Coordinates of C-alpha atoms and ligand atoms in Angstrom, one line a residue:
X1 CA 2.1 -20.6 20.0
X2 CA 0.5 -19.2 22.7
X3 CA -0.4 -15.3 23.0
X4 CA -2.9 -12.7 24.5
X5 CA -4.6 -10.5 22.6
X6 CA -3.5 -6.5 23.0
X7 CA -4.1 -3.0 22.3
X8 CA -6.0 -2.2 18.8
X9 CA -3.4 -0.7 17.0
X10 CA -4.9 -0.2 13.4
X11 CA -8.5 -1.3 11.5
X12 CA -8.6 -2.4 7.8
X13 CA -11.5 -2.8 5.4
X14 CA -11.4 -6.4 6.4
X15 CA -9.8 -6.7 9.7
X16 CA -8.8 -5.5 13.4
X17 CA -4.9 -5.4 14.2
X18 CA -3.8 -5.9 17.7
X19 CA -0.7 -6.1 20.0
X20 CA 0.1 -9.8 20.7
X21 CA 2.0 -10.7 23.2
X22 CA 3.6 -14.3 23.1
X23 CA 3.0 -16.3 26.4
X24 CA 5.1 -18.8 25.5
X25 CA 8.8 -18.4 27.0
X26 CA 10.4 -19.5 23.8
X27 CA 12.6 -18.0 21.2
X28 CA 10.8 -19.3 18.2
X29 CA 8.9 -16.0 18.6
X30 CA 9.5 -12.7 19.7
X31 CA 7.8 -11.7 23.0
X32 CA 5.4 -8.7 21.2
X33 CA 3.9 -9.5 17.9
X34 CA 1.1 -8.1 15.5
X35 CA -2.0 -10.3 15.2
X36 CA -4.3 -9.0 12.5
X37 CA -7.7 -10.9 12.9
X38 CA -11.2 -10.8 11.1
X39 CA -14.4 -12.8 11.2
X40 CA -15.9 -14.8 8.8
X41 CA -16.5 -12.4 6.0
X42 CA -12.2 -10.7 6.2
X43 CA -11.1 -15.0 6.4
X44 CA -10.6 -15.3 2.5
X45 CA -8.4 -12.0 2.4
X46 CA -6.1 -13.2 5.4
X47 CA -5.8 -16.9 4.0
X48 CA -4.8 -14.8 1.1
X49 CA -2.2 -13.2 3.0
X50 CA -0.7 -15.7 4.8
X51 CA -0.3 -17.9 1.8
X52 CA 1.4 -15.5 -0.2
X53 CA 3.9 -14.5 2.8
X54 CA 4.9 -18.3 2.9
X55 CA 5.7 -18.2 -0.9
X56 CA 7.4 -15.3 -0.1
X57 CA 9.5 -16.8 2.3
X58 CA 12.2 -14.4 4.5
X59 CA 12.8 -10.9 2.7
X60 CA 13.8 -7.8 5.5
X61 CA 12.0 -5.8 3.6
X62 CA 8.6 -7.5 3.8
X63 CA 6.3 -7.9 7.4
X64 CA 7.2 -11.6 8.8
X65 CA 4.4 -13.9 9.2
X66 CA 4.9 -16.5 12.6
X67 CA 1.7 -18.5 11.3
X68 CA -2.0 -18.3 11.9
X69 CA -4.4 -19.3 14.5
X70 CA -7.8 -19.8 14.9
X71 CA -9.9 -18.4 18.3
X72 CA -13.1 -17.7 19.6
X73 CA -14.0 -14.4 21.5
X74 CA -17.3 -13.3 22.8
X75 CA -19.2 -16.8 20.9
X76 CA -17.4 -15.1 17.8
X77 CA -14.5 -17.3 15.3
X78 CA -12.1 -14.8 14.8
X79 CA -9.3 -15.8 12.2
X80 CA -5.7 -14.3 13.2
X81 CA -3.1 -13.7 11.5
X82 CA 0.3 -13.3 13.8
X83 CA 2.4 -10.9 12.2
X84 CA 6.2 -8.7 12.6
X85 CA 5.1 -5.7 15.0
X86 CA 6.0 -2.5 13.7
X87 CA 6.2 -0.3 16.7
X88 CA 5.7 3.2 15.2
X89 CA 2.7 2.2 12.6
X90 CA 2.2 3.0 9.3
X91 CA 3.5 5.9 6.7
X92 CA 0.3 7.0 6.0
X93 CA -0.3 7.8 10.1
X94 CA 3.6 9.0 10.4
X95 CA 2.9 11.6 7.3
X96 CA -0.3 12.9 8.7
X97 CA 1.4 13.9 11.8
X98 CA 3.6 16.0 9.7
X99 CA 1.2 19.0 9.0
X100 CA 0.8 18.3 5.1
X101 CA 4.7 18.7 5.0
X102 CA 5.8 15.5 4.0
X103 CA 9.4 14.0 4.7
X104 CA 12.7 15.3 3.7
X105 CA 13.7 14.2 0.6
X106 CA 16.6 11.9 2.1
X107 CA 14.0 10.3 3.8
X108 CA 11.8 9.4 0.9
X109 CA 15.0 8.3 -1.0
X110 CA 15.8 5.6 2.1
X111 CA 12.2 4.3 2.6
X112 CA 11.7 3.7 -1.4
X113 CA 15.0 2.1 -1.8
X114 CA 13.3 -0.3 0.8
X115 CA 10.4 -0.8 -0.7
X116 CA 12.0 -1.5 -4.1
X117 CA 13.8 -4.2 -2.4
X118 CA 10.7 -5.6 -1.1
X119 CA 9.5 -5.1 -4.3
X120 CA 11.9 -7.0 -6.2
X121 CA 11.4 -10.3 -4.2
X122 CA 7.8 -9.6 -4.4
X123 CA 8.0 -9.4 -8.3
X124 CA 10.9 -11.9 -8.5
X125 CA 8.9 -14.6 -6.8
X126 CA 5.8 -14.2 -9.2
X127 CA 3.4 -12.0 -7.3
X128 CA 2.0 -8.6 -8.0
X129 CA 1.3 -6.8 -3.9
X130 CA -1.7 -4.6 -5.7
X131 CA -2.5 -2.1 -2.9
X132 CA 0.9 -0.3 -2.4
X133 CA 0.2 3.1 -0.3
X134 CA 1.6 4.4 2.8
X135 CA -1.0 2.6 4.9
X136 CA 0.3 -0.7 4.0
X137 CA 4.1 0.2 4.5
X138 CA 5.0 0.0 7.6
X139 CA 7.4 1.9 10.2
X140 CA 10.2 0.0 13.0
X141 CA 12.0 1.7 15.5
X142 CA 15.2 1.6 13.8
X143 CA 13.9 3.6 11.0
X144 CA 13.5 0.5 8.3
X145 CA 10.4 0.5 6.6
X146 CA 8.9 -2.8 5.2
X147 CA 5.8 -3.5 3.0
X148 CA 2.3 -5.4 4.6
X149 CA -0.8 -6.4 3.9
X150 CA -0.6 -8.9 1.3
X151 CA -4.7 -9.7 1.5
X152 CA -4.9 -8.5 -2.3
X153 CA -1.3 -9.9 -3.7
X154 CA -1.6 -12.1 -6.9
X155 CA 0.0 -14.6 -8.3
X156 CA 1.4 -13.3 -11.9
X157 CA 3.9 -14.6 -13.3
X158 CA 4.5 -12.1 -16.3
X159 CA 0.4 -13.0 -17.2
X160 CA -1.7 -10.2 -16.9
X161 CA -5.1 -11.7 -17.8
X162 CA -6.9 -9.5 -16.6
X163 CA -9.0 -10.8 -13.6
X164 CA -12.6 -10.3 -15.2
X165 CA -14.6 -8.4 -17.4
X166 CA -15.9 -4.9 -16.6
X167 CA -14.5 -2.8 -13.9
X168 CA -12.6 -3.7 -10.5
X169 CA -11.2 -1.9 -8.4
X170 CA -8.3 -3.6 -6.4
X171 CA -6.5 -1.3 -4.1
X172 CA -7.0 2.4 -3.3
X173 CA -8.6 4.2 -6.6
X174 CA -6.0 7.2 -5.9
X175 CA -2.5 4.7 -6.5
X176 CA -4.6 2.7 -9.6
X177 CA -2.5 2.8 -12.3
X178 CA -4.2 3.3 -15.8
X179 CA -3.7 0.3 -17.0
X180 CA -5.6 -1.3 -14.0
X181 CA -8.3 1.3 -14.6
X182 CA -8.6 0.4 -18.4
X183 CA -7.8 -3.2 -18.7
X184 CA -8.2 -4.7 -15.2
X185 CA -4.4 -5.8 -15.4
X186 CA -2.5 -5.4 -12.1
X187 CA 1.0 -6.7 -12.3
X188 CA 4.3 -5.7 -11.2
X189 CA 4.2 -2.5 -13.6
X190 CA 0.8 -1.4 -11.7
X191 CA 3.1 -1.8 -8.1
X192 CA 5.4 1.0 -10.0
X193 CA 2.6 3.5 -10.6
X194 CA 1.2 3.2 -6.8
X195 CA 5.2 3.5 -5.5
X196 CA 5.2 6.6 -7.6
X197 CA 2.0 7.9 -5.5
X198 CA 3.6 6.6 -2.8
X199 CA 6.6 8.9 -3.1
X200 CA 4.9 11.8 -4.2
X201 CA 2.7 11.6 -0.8
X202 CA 5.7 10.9 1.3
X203 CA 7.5 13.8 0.0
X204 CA 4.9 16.7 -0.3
X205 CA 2.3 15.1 2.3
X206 CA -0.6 15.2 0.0
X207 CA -2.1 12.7 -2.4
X208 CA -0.6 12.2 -6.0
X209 CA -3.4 13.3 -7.4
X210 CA -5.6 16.4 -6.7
X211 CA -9.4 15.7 -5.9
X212 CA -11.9 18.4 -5.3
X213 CA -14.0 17.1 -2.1
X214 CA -17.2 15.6 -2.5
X215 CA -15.8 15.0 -6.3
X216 CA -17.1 11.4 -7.9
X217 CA -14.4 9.0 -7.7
X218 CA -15.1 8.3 -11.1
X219 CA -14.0 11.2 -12.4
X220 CA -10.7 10.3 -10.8
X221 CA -11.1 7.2 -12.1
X222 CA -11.1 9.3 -16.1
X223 CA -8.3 11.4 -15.1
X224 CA -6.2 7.9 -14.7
X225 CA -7.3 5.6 -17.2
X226 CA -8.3 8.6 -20.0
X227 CA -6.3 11.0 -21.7
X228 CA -3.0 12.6 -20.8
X229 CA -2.7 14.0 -17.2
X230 CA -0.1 12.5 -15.1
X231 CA -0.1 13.0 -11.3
X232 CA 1.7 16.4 -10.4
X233 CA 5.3 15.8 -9.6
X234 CA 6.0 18.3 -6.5
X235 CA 8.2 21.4 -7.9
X236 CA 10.2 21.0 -4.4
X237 CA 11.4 17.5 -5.1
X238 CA 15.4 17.7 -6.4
X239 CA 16.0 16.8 -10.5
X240 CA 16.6 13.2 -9.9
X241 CA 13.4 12.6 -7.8
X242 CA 11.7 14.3 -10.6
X243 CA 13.3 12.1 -12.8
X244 CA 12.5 9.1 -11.1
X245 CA 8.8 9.8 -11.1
X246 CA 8.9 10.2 -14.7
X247 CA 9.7 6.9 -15.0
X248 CA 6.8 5.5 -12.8
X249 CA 4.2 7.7 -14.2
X250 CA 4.3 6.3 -18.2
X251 CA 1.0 5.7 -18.9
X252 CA 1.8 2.4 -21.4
X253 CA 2.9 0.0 -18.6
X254 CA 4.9 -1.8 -21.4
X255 CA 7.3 0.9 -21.4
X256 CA 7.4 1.8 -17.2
X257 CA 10.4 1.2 -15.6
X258 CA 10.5 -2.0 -13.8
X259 CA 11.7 -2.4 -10.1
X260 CA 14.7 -3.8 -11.1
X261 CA 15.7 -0.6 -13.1
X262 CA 14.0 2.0 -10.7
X263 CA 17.1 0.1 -8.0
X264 CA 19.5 1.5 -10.2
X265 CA 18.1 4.8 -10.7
X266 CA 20.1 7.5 -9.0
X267 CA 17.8 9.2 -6.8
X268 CA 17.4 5.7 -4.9
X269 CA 21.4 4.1 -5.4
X270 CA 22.8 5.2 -2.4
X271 CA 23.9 3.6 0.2
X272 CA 24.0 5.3 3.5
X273 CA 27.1 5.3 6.0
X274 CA 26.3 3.9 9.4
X275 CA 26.5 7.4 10.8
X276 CA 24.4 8.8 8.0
X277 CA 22.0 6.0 9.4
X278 CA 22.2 6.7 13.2
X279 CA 22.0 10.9 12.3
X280 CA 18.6 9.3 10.2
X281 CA 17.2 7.8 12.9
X282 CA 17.9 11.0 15.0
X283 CA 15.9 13.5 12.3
X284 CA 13.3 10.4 12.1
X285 CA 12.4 10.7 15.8
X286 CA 12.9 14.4 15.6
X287 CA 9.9 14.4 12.8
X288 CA 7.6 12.2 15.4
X289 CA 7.0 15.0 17.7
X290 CA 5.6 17.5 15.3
X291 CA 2.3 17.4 16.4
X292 CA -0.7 16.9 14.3
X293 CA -2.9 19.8 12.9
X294 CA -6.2 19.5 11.5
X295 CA -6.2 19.0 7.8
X296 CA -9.3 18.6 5.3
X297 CA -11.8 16.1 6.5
X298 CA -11.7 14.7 2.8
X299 CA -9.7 11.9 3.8
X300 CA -10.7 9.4 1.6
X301 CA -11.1 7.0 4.1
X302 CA -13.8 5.4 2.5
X303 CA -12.0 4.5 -0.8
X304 CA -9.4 2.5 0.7
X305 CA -9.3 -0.8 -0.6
X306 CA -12.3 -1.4 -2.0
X307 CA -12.9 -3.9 -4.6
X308 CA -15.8 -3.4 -6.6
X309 CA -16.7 -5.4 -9.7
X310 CA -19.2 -4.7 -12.3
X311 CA -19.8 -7.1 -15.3
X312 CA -20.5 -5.0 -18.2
X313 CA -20.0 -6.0 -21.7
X314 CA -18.5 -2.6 -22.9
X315 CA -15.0 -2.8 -24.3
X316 CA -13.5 0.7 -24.2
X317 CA -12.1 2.4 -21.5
X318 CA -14.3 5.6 -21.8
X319 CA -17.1 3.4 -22.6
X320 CA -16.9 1.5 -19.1
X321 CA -16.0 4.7 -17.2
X322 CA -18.5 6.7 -19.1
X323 CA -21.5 4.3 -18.0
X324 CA -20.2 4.4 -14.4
X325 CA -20.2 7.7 -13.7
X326 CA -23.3 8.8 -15.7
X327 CA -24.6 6.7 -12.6
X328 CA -24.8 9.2 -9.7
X329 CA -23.2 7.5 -6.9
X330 CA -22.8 3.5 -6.8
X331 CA -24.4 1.8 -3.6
X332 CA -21.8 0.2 -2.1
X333 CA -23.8 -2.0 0.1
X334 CA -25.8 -4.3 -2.7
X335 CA -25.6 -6.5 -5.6
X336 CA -26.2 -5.6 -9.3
X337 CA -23.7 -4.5 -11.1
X338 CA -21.4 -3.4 -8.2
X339 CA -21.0 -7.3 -6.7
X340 CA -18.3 -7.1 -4.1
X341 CA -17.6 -4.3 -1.7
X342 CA -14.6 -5.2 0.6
Ligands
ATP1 N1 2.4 -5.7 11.6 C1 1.9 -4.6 12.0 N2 2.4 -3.8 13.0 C2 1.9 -2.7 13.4 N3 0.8 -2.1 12.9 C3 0.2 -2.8 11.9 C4 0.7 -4.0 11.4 N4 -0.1 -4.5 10.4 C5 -1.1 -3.6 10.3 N5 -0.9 -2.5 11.1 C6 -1.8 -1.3 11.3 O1 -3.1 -1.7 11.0 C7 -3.6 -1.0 9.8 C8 -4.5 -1.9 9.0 O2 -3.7 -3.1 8.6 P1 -3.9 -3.7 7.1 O3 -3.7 -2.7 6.1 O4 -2.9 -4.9 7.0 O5 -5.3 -4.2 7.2 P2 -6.4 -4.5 6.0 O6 -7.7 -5.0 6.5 O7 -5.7 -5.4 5.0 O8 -6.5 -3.0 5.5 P3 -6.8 -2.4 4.1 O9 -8.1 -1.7 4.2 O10 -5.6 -1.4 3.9 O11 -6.7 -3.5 3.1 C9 -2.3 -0.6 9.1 O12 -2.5 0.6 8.3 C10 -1.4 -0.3 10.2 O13 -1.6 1.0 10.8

């Protein structure tokens, strides 16, 4: 394949993601693509990616992959991944343009009944995605929403060994589910806590769970994996949405409600009419021109995917967490007992 690098259309912890556009007259690929490309250091996390989307194979509700390829720009080996191009970007950008509204509720019921499909073939073919958020599903100009970035997918296969001793963080710390917080397990059921998040930011426009700025993320990292509190279902959201979410936020991922059941939960089995679809797209565009007003600058930009590990020998959950955040603030940047910062 032959193609021309674009537009930057989004940055990641590890990478840069472009417009492509295919140079090649041939219908093997379409004429504008995605390429998402890193140096060295981001090569791991993209091999990553591209070998889980060829497990994955073809699923509409998952980003295509057309293959990889290997250039070098300014005396620089960049390592590109060519990717589906969705043409309106991400959830997370859409839902910050809508003034901390959020999306109608029909809305949120049509893009979650797509990501629990792209769920399901996700979990059905062994893999765990482990970073579900609005940033990493993304938006087409039809309206259909499909699920990316597969740099921190795992192969799981009902085993949830957890990945090491001590602490990691996988993912976003505000979708971790408690599990992943206490135990280091991120399987399927961990996917169902962050879809949870995932709905309660698409539908209200803030994060699931409330964080005072400048707060620790520890403490966050407590509220999760300690005690009872459960993020705060929005009052607004209809009986069956709050239903739903009760069934992603159970603490005990033993007794969450798998993707497979969540499909047949009410507030997502519905099946839309083709004009029901068209008058979508219609209130879809319609949400696109609210302009964008200034919101707290406590983004939490710099918690997105990070993975930090730290090899402790403490066993219980508020033992670990405890030690953490009597710690002032981590440095990010070194070694010692935080060894990876991605
Ligand atoms: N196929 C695509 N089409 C259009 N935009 C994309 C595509 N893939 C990624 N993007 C944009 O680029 C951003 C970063 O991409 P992505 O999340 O895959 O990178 P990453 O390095 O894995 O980031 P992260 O820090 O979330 O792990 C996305 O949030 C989205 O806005």
């Amino acid at each position: 394949m032959e193609w021309v690098r674009g537009e930057t259309i989004g940055f990641g912890t590890f990478s840069t993601v472009s417009v492509a556009t295919n140079t090649r007259d041939s219908d093997d690929f379409p004429a504008i693509m995605a390429v998402k490309s890193s140096v060295s250091y981001g090569a791991a996390s993209l091999s990553n990616e591209k070998s889980v989307l060829d497990s994955l194979g073809d699923c509409p509700e998952i980003v295509r992959c057309y293959g990889e390829d290997l250039t070098v720009e300014n005396g620089e080996e960049m390592h590109n991944l060519l990717l589906e191009y969705a043409s309106r970007g991400s959830l997370a950008t859409h839902v910050k343009k809508l003034s901390g509204e959020g999306l109608p509720e029909s809305t949120v019921r049509r893009h979650i009944g797509s990501v629990l499909r792209g769920l399901r073939h996700i979990h059905a073919k062994g893999f765990a995605h482990c970073d579900i958020k609005l940033g990493n599903i993304l938006l087409f100009n039809d309206g259909a929403v499909k699920i990316a970035d597969f740099g921190l997918a795992r192969r799981v296969d009902g085993d949830l060994t957890p990945l090491k001793k001590g602490v990691e963080i996988r993912g976003t710390p505000l979708y971790m589910a408690p599990e992943s917080v206490n135990d280091n397990e991120y399987g399927s059921a961990a996917d169902v806590w962050a879809l949870g998040c995932a709905v309660v930011e698409m539908f209200s426009g803030k994060t699931a769970w409330s964080v005072k700025e400048g707060s620790h993320f520890m403490s966050l990292l407590i509220r999760i994996g300690v005690g009872d509190e459960l993020p705060k279902i929005p009052e607004m959201l209809s009986e069956e949405g709050k239903d739903f979410l009760s069934k992603c936020f159970v603490k005990d991922p033993e007794k969450r409600w798998t993707v497979e059941m969540l499909l047949n939960h009410s507030f997502v089995a519905v099946d839309l009419e083709d004009d029901q679809r068209e008058d979508f797209v219609v209130k879809f565009k319609e949400e696109e021109k609210v302009l964008m007003s200034p919101k707290c600058p406590f983004e939490f930009h710099d918690w997105e995917s990070s993975t930090s590990d730290s090899h402790t020998s403490l066993d219980s959950p508020v033992e670990r967490l405890g030690s953490l955040v009597s710690s002032s603030s981590p440095d990010w940047s070194v070694g010692g007992s935080w060894v990876t910062v991605r």
